[in-house]
PDB file of C-alpha atoms in Angstrom:
ATOM      1  CA  MET A1190      30.394   0.467 -34.906  1.00 38.00           C
ATOM      2  CA  THR A1191      29.182   1.660 -31.735  1.00 43.00           C
ATOM      3  CA  GLU A1192      26.758   4.546 -31.304  1.00 47.00           C
ATOM      4  CA  THR A1193      28.377   7.375 -30.040  1.00 46.00           C
ATOM      5  CA  GLU A1194      27.186   9.924 -27.807  1.00 47.00           C
ATOM      6  CA  GLY A1195      26.589  12.594 -30.239  1.00 49.00           C
ATOM      7  CA  GLU A1196      24.712  10.238 -32.525  1.00 61.00           C
ATOM      8  CA  ARG A1197      22.274   8.763 -29.859  1.00 71.00           C
ATOM      9  CA  LYS A1198      18.883   8.566 -31.055  1.00 87.00           C
ATOM     10  CA  PRO A1199      16.587  11.321 -28.872  1.00 90.00           C
ATOM     11  CA  ALA A1200      13.980   9.807 -26.865  1.00 93.00           C
ATOM     12  CA  ARG A1201      10.396   9.651 -28.021  1.00 95.00           C
ATOM     13  CA  VAL A1202       8.122  10.869 -25.394  1.00 96.00           C
ATOM     14  CA  VAL A1203       4.756  11.472 -24.989  1.00 97.00           C
ATOM     15  CA  VAL A1204       3.305  14.057 -22.449  1.00 96.00           C
ATOM     16  CA  ALA A1205      -0.009  13.745 -20.319  1.00 96.00           C
ATOM     17  CA  ASP A1206      -1.618  16.026 -18.612  1.00 95.00           C
ATOM     18  CA  ASP A1207      -5.110  17.287 -17.816  1.00 94.00           C
ATOM     19  CA  GLN A1208      -3.978  21.227 -17.831  1.00 93.00           C
ATOM     20  CA  THR A1209      -3.928  22.169 -21.236  1.00 94.00           C
ATOM     21  CA  VAL A1210      -1.843  25.138 -20.745  1.00 94.00           C
ATOM     22  CA  VAL A1211       0.944  23.001 -18.115  1.00 92.00           C
ATOM     23  CA  ARG A1212       0.838  20.091 -20.887  1.00 94.00           C
ATOM     24  CA  GLU A1213       1.679  22.982 -23.805  1.00 94.00           C
ATOM     25  CA  GLY A1214       4.568  24.219 -21.521  1.00 93.00           C
ATOM     26  CA  ILE A1215       6.233  21.300 -20.867  1.00 92.00           C
ATOM     27  CA  VAL A1216       5.941  20.149 -24.598  1.00 93.00           C
ATOM     28  CA  MET A1217       7.456  23.561 -25.151  1.00 93.00           C
ATOM     29  CA  LEU A1218      10.272  22.986 -22.391  1.00 91.00           C
ATOM     30  CA  LEU A1219      11.234  19.602 -24.004  1.00 91.00           C
ATOM     31  CA  GLY A1220      11.263  21.032 -27.421  1.00 89.00           C
ATOM     32  CA  LEU A1221      14.132  23.257 -26.657  1.00 89.00           C
ATOM     33  CA  LEU A1222      16.271  20.577 -24.915  1.00 87.00           C
ATOM     34  CA  PRO A1223      18.821  18.335 -26.626  1.00 85.00           C
ATOM     35  CA  GLY A1224      18.052  14.328 -26.264  1.00 87.00           C
ATOM     36  CA  VAL A1225      14.307  14.268 -26.357  1.00 92.00           C
ATOM     37  CA  GLU A1226      12.066  14.375 -29.125  1.00 93.00           C
ATOM     38  CA  VAL A1227       8.125  14.442 -28.122  1.00 95.00           C
ATOM     39  CA  VAL A1228       5.763  12.543 -30.221  1.00 96.00           C
ATOM     40  CA  GLY A1229       2.630  13.234 -28.762  1.00 96.00           C
ATOM     41  CA  SER A1230       0.337  14.584 -25.731  1.00 96.00           C
ATOM     42  CA  ALA A1231      -2.829  13.614 -23.861  1.00 95.00           C
ATOM     43  CA  GLY A1232      -5.420  15.325 -21.620  1.00 95.00           C
ATOM     44  CA  ASP A1233      -5.862  11.772 -19.733  1.00 95.00           C
ATOM     45  CA  GLY A1234      -4.952   8.586 -18.902  1.00 94.00           C
ATOM     46  CA  GLU A1235      -7.402   6.720 -21.468  1.00 95.00           C
ATOM     47  CA  GLU A1236      -6.015   8.993 -24.497  1.00 96.00           C
ATOM     48  CA  ALA A1237      -2.007   8.515 -22.935  1.00 96.00           C
ATOM     49  CA  VAL A1238      -2.684   4.948 -23.067  1.00 96.00           C
ATOM     50  CA  ARG A1239      -4.031   4.968 -26.724  1.00 96.00           C
ATOM     51  CA  LEU A1240      -1.190   7.401 -27.482  1.00 97.00           C
ATOM     52  CA  VAL A1241       1.353   4.673 -26.451  1.00 97.00           C
ATOM     53  CA  GLY A1242      -0.400   1.954 -28.459  1.00 96.00           C
ATOM     54  CA  GLU A1243      -0.057   4.005 -31.526  1.00 96.00           C
ATOM     55  CA  LEU A1244       3.219   5.875 -31.176  1.00 96.00           C
ATOM     56  CA  ALA A1245       5.570   3.396 -29.082  1.00 96.00           C
ATOM     57  CA  PRO A1246       6.997   6.175 -27.152  1.00 96.00           C
ATOM     58  CA  ASP A1247      10.096   5.648 -25.072  1.00 96.00           C
ATOM     59  CA  VAL A1248       8.763   7.347 -22.238  1.00 96.00           C
ATOM     60  CA  VAL A1249       5.250   9.219 -20.917  1.00 96.00           C
ATOM     61  CA  LEU A1250       5.489  12.016 -18.406  1.00 96.00           C
ATOM     62  CA  MET A1251       2.841  10.934 -16.710  1.00 95.00           C
ATOM     63  CA  ASP A1252       0.472  13.382 -14.124  1.00 94.00           C
ATOM     64  CA  LEU A1253      -1.391  11.550 -11.560  1.00 92.00           C
ATOM     65  CA  ARG A1254      -4.731  13.650 -11.247  1.00 90.00           C
ATOM     66  CA  MET A1255      -6.205  13.554 -14.485  1.00 91.00           C
ATOM     67  CA  PRO A1256     -10.318  12.730 -15.677  1.00 87.00           C
ATOM     68  CA  ARG A1257     -11.344   9.648 -16.974  1.00 85.00           C
ATOM     69  CA  CYS A1258      -8.364   7.602 -15.966  1.00 91.00           C
ATOM     70  CA  ASP A1259      -6.033   8.520 -13.911  1.00 92.00           C
ATOM     71  CA  GLY A1260      -2.197   8.125 -14.071  1.00 93.00           C
ATOM     72  CA  VAL A1261      -1.461   5.307 -11.524  1.00 92.00           C
ATOM     73  CA  GLU A1262      -4.050   3.460 -13.604  1.00 94.00           C
ATOM     74  CA  ALA A1263      -2.596   4.611 -16.851  1.00 95.00           C
ATOM     75  CA  THR A1264       0.725   3.854 -15.540  1.00 95.00           C
ATOM     76  CA  ARG A1265      -0.229   0.171 -14.750  1.00 94.00           C
ATOM     77  CA  ARG A1266      -1.978  -0.470 -18.161  1.00 95.00           C
ATOM     78  CA  ILE A1267       1.012   0.884 -19.788  1.00 96.00           C
ATOM     79  CA  ARG A1268       3.520  -1.329 -17.896  1.00 94.00           C
ATOM     80  CA  ALA A1269       1.087  -3.934 -18.248  1.00 94.00           C
ATOM     81  CA  GLN A1270       0.347  -3.963 -22.094  1.00 96.00           C
ATOM     82  CA  TYR A1271       3.302  -1.963 -23.609  1.00 96.00           C
ATOM     83  CA  PRO A1272       6.422  -3.098 -21.371  1.00 94.00           C
ATOM     84  CA  GLY A1273       9.093  -1.317 -23.793  1.00 94.00           C
ATOM     85  CA  THR A1274       7.648   2.392 -22.837  1.00 95.00           C
ATOM     86  CA  GLN A1275       8.722   3.831 -19.106  1.00 95.00           C
ATOM     87  CA  VAL A1276       6.654   5.621 -17.075  1.00 95.00           C
ATOM     88  CA  VAL A1277       8.243   8.952 -15.355  1.00 95.00           C
ATOM     89  CA  VAL A1278       5.214  10.607 -13.088  1.00 94.00           C
ATOM     90  CA  LEU A1279       5.383  14.378 -13.160  1.00 93.00           C
ATOM     91  CA  THR A1280       3.164  15.688 -10.835  1.00 89.00           C
ATOM     92  CA  THR A1281       2.365  18.549  -8.270  1.00 88.00           C
ATOM     93  CA  TYR A1282       2.260  16.086  -5.263  1.00 81.00           C
ATOM     94  CA  ALA A1283       4.754  14.261  -3.441  1.00 77.00           C
ATOM     95  CA  ASP A1284       2.927  12.969  -0.721  1.00 80.00           C
ATOM     96  CA  ASP A1285       2.946   9.410   0.125  1.00 77.00           C
ATOM     97  CA  GLU A1286      -0.881   8.574  -0.836  1.00 81.00           C
ATOM     98  CA  SER A1287       0.329   9.761  -4.437  1.00 82.00           C
ATOM     99  CA  LEU A1288       3.789   8.847  -4.805  1.00 85.00           C
ATOM    100  CA  PHE A1289       3.890   4.949  -3.789  1.00 85.00           C
ATOM    101  CA  PRO A1290       0.230   3.678  -5.473  1.00 88.00           C
ATOM    102  CA  ALA A1291       2.473   5.386  -8.750  1.00 89.00           C
ATOM    103  CA  LEU A1292       5.767   3.347  -7.769  1.00 89.00           C
ATOM    104  CA  HIS A1293       3.696   0.003  -7.463  1.00 89.00           C
ATOM    105  CA  ALA A1294       1.744   0.658 -10.861  1.00 90.00           C
ATOM    106  CA  GLY A1295       5.464   0.127 -12.363  1.00 92.00           C
ATOM    107  CA  ALA A1296       6.601   3.824 -12.874  1.00 92.00           C
ATOM    108  CA  ARG A1297      10.193   4.018 -13.012  1.00 92.00           C
ATOM    109  CA  GLY A1298      10.932   8.203 -12.337  1.00 90.00           C
ATOM    110  CA  TYR A1299       8.978  10.239  -9.959  1.00 92.00           C
ATOM    111  CA  LEU A1300       8.901  13.760 -10.462  1.00 91.00           C
ATOM    112  CA  THR A1301       7.375  17.203  -8.697  1.00 88.00           C
ATOM    113  CA  LYS A1302       6.439  20.196 -11.433  1.00 87.00           C
ATOM    114  CA  ASP A1303       8.895  22.313 -10.287  1.00 85.00           C
ATOM    115  CA  ALA A1304      11.903  19.807 -11.976  1.00 87.00           C
ATOM    116  CA  GLY A1305      13.673  22.183 -14.658  1.00 85.00           C
ATOM    117  CA  GLY A1306      14.046  20.699 -17.733  1.00 87.00           C
ATOM    118  CA  ASP A1307      17.754  19.478 -17.546  1.00 88.00           C
ATOM    119  CA  GLU A1308      16.453  17.117 -14.222  1.00 90.00           C
ATOM    120  CA  ILE A1309      13.566  16.132 -16.490  1.00 91.00           C
ATOM    121  CA  VAL A1310      15.743  14.785 -19.505  1.00 90.00           C
ATOM    122  CA  ARG A1311      18.010  13.002 -16.549  1.00 90.00           C
ATOM    123  CA  ALA A1312      15.020  11.462 -15.468  1.00 91.00           C
ATOM    124  CA  VAL A1313      14.053  10.204 -18.692  1.00 92.00           C
ATOM    125  CA  GLU A1314      17.575   9.207 -19.570  1.00 91.00           C
ATOM    126  CA  SER A1315      17.935   7.592 -16.347  1.00 90.00           C
ATOM    127  CA  VAL A1316      14.798   4.922 -16.919  1.00 92.00           C
ATOM    128  CA  LEU A1317      16.045   4.534 -20.344  1.00 91.00           C
ATOM    129  CA  SER A1318      19.493   3.160 -18.590  1.00 88.00           C
ATOM    130  CA  GLY A1319      17.607   0.914 -16.266  1.00 88.00           C
ATOM    131  CA  ASP A1320      17.944   3.065 -13.748  1.00 85.00           C
ATOM    132  CA  ALA A1321      15.156   5.059 -11.560  1.00 84.00           C
ATOM    133  CA  GLY A1322      14.513   8.955 -11.886  1.00 85.00           C
ATOM    134  CA  LEU A1323      13.641  10.161  -8.562  1.00 83.00           C
ATOM    135  CA  SER A1324      13.883  13.688  -7.421  1.00 78.00           C
ATOM    136  CA  PRO A1325      15.822  14.275  -4.352  1.00 76.00           C
ATOM    137  CA  SER A1326      12.731  14.779  -2.700  1.00 75.00           C
ATOM    138  CA  VAL A1327      11.238  11.607  -3.524  1.00 77.00           C
ATOM    139  CA  GLN A1328      14.686   9.385  -2.924  1.00 78.00           C
ATOM    140  CA  ARG A1329      14.465  11.150   0.688  1.00 77.00           C
ATOM    141  CA  ARG A1330      11.015  10.381   1.581  1.00 75.00           C
ATOM    142  CA  LEU A1331      11.953   6.465   0.243  1.00 75.00           C
ATOM    143  CA  LEU A1332      14.517   6.501   2.779  1.00 74.00           C
ATOM    144  CA  GLU A1333      12.640   7.973   5.237  1.00 75.00           C
ATOM    145  CA  ARG A1334       9.884   5.066   4.464  1.00 71.00           C
ATOM    146  CA  LEU A1335      12.781   2.266   4.688  1.00 69.00           C
ATOM    147  CA  SER A1336      14.040   3.558   7.788  1.00 71.00           C
ATOM    148  CA  GLU A1337      10.935   3.775   9.400  1.00 66.00           C
ATOM    149  CA  PRO A1338       9.814   1.231  12.154  1.00 67.00           C
ATOM    150  CA  ARG A1339       7.429  -1.064  10.927  1.00 61.00           C
ATOM    151  CA  PRO A1340       4.645  -1.736  14.060  1.00 59.00           C
ATOM    152  CA  GLU A1341       4.515  -5.007  15.500  1.00 55.00           C
ATOM    153  CA  PRO A1342       1.531  -7.514  13.606  1.00 51.00           C
ATOM    154  CA  LYS A1343      -1.235  -7.747  16.582  1.00 49.00           C
ATOM    155  CA  PRO A1344      -1.740 -11.606  17.274  1.00 48.00           C
ATOM    156  CA  ALA A1345      -4.696 -13.144  15.716  1.00 45.00           C
ATOM    157  CA  ALA A1346      -7.503 -13.303  17.023  1.00 50.00           C
ATOM    158  CA  VAL A1347      -8.663 -16.563  18.307  1.00 53.00           C
ATOM    159  CA  GLU A1348     -12.323 -18.128  17.037  1.00 61.00           C
ATOM    160  CA  ALA A1349     -14.459 -18.817  19.893  1.00 69.00           C
ATOM    161  CA  PRO A1350     -15.081 -22.831  19.901  1.00 79.00           C
ATOM    162  CA  ASP A1351     -18.184 -24.607  20.053  1.00 81.00           C
ATOM    163  CA  GLY A1352     -20.898 -22.185  19.581  1.00 85.00           C
ATOM    164  CA  LEU A1353     -19.193 -19.901  22.677  1.00 89.00           C
ATOM    165  CA  THR A1354     -20.367 -16.342  22.702  1.00 90.00           C
ATOM    166  CA  ALA A1355     -17.640 -13.642  23.198  1.00 86.00           C
ATOM    167  CA  ARG A1356     -18.659 -13.596  27.078  1.00 90.00           C
ATOM    168  CA  GLU A1357     -18.693 -17.190  27.527  1.00 91.00           C
ATOM    169  CA  THR A1358     -15.252 -17.484  26.019  1.00 91.00           C
ATOM    170  CA  GLU A1359     -14.063 -14.318  28.159  1.00 91.00           C
ATOM    171  CA  VAL A1360     -15.591 -16.155  31.397  1.00 93.00           C
ATOM    172  CA  LEU A1361     -13.709 -19.528  30.084  1.00 92.00           C
ATOM    173  CA  VAL A1362     -10.299 -17.994  29.934  1.00 91.00           C
ATOM    174  CA  LEU A1363     -11.070 -16.355  33.175  1.00 92.00           C
ATOM    175  CA  ILE A1364     -11.879 -19.685  34.750  1.00 91.00           C
ATOM    176  CA  ALA A1365      -8.900 -20.916  33.170  1.00 88.00           C
ATOM    177  CA  GLU A1366      -6.292 -17.962  34.951  1.00 87.00           C
ATOM    178  CA  GLY A1367      -7.859 -19.294  38.126  1.00 87.00           C
ATOM    179  CA  LEU A1368     -10.636 -16.655  39.449  1.00 91.00           C
ATOM    180  CA  SER A1369     -13.298 -17.272  41.561  1.00 91.00           C
ATOM    181  CA  ASN A1370     -16.841 -16.674  40.290  1.00 92.00           C
ATOM    182  CA  GLN A1371     -16.836 -13.918  42.409  1.00 91.00           C
ATOM    183  CA  GLU A1372     -13.186 -12.596  41.131  1.00 91.00           C
ATOM    184  CA  ILE A1373     -15.165 -13.173  37.509  1.00 92.00           C
ATOM    185  CA  ALA A1374     -17.620 -10.910  38.688  1.00 90.00           C
ATOM    186  CA  ARG A1375     -16.057  -8.047  39.894  1.00 89.00           C
ATOM    187  CA  LYS A1376     -13.723  -8.380  36.794  1.00 88.00           C
ATOM    188  CA  LEU A1377     -16.579  -7.937  34.400  1.00 88.00           C
ATOM    189  CA  HIS A1378     -18.785  -6.217  36.495  1.00 87.00           C
ATOM    190  CA  VAL A1379     -21.635  -8.547  36.862  1.00 85.00           C
ATOM    191  CA  SER A1380     -23.425 -10.422  39.672  1.00 87.00           C
ATOM    192  CA  THR A1381     -22.154 -13.900  40.207  1.00 88.00           C
ATOM    193  CA  VAL A1382     -25.274 -15.134  39.262  1.00 89.00           C
ATOM    194  CA  THR A1383     -24.783 -14.058  35.633  1.00 90.00           C
ATOM    195  CA  VAL A1384     -21.254 -15.437  36.001  1.00 92.00           C
ATOM    196  CA  LYS A1385     -23.017 -18.923  36.932  1.00 93.00           C
ATOM    197  CA  THR A1386     -25.620 -18.504  33.792  1.00 93.00           C
ATOM    198  CA  HIS A1387     -22.640 -18.090  31.825  1.00 92.00           C
ATOM    199  CA  ILE A1388     -20.598 -20.996  33.358  1.00 94.00           C
ATOM    200  CA  ASN A1389     -23.790 -23.432  32.730  1.00 93.00           C
ATOM    201  CA  ASN A1390     -24.330 -22.152  29.368  1.00 92.00           C
ATOM    202  CA  LEU A1391     -20.479 -22.977  28.139  1.00 92.00           C
ATOM    203  CA  PHE A1392     -20.079 -26.156  29.981  1.00 93.00           C
ATOM    204  CA  ALA A1393     -23.329 -27.544  28.184  1.00 92.00           C
ATOM    205  CA  LYS A1394     -22.044 -26.118  24.765  1.00 91.00           C
ATOM    206  CA  THR A1395     -18.852 -28.246  25.141  1.00 91.00           C
ATOM    207  CA  GLY A1396     -19.388 -30.993  27.527  1.00 91.00           C
ATOM    208  CA  LEU A1397     -17.490 -29.687  30.447  1.00 91.00           C
ATOM    209  CA  LYS A1398     -18.124 -31.158  33.559  1.00 90.00           C
ATOM    210  CA  ASP A1399     -16.262 -29.115  36.025  1.00 90.00           C
ATOM    211  CA  ARG A1400     -13.697 -26.457  36.344  1.00 89.00           C
ATOM    212  CA  ALA A1401     -10.686 -28.577  35.965  1.00 88.00           C
ATOM    213  CA  GLN A1402     -11.647 -29.704  32.808  1.00 90.00           C
ATOM    214  CA  ALA A1403     -12.629 -25.911  31.802  1.00 90.00           C
ATOM    215  CA  VAL A1404      -8.944 -25.149  32.276  1.00 89.00           C
ATOM    216  CA  ARG A1405      -7.461 -27.923  30.078  1.00 88.00           C
ATOM    217  CA  TYR A1406     -10.257 -27.413  27.342  1.00 89.00           C
ATOM    218  CA  ALA A1407      -9.140 -23.551  27.514  1.00 87.00           C
ATOM    219  CA  TYR A1408      -5.566 -24.243  26.867  1.00 85.00           C
ATOM    220  CA  GLY A1409      -6.213 -27.010  24.444  1.00 86.00           C
ATOM    221  CA  LYS A1410      -8.215 -24.787  22.566  1.00 85.00           C
ATOM    222  CA  GLY A1411      -5.396 -21.953  22.466  1.00 84.00           C
ATOM    223  CA  LEU A1412      -7.020 -19.709  24.603  1.00 85.00           C
ATOM    224  CA  VAL A1413      -5.115 -19.459  27.282  1.00 79.00           C
ATOM    225  CA  ARG A1414      -1.317 -19.719  26.451  1.00 73.00           C
ATOM    226  CA  PRO A1415       1.185 -21.207  29.333  1.00 64.00           C
ATOM    227  CA  ARG A1416       3.111 -18.321  30.809  1.00 56.00           C
ATOM    228  CA  ALA A1417       6.718 -17.736  30.070  1.00 49.00           C
ATOM    229  CA  GLU A1418       8.909 -18.670  33.548  1.00 43.00           C
TER     230      GLU A1418
END
């Protein structure tokens, strides 16, 4: 016979919060609500992981900032060791540095502590049915994050070949771009004598004989790319 709504077993919940008053308040609140049975409470992440192993609850309501083992690490361990238990974060913090690590660790729900009892119950029911139990503010932040333009990746730096120094490579690139020794000196704010020294050194290291070979070498090593027409 199909289990009816009224016959459905209450969700077995462990509450993890290092603040005794807050933890006891949450336990008391949940005890007044239908559909939830608090089977244990923990004062830190280590204790939360241990209780999950002993009690096999359906859901842990997890604070984030706790001693010994914080909520993110406890969530990661619970999801790895006890995948039958879901985690709903219940915390004061809704900033990106708290939200995204918790979700990456495996939390299926995320509420702030201004959530009412009904909202907590809905989040518990949501994660047990395979959905996400997120507060409206967290949902908005996730949508904002997804819609934010991603920065263009920076091109990878080309490694200097044949033991060239950064300055010698810079001079080689400028040669390949067609600059004379005097123009290179002005661009780099050095003397032409210094430029000639760099050229002699890079020629010796690469075995190049003249500027034409230097241009071909720079293009061949990917130090310079052909300009688009």
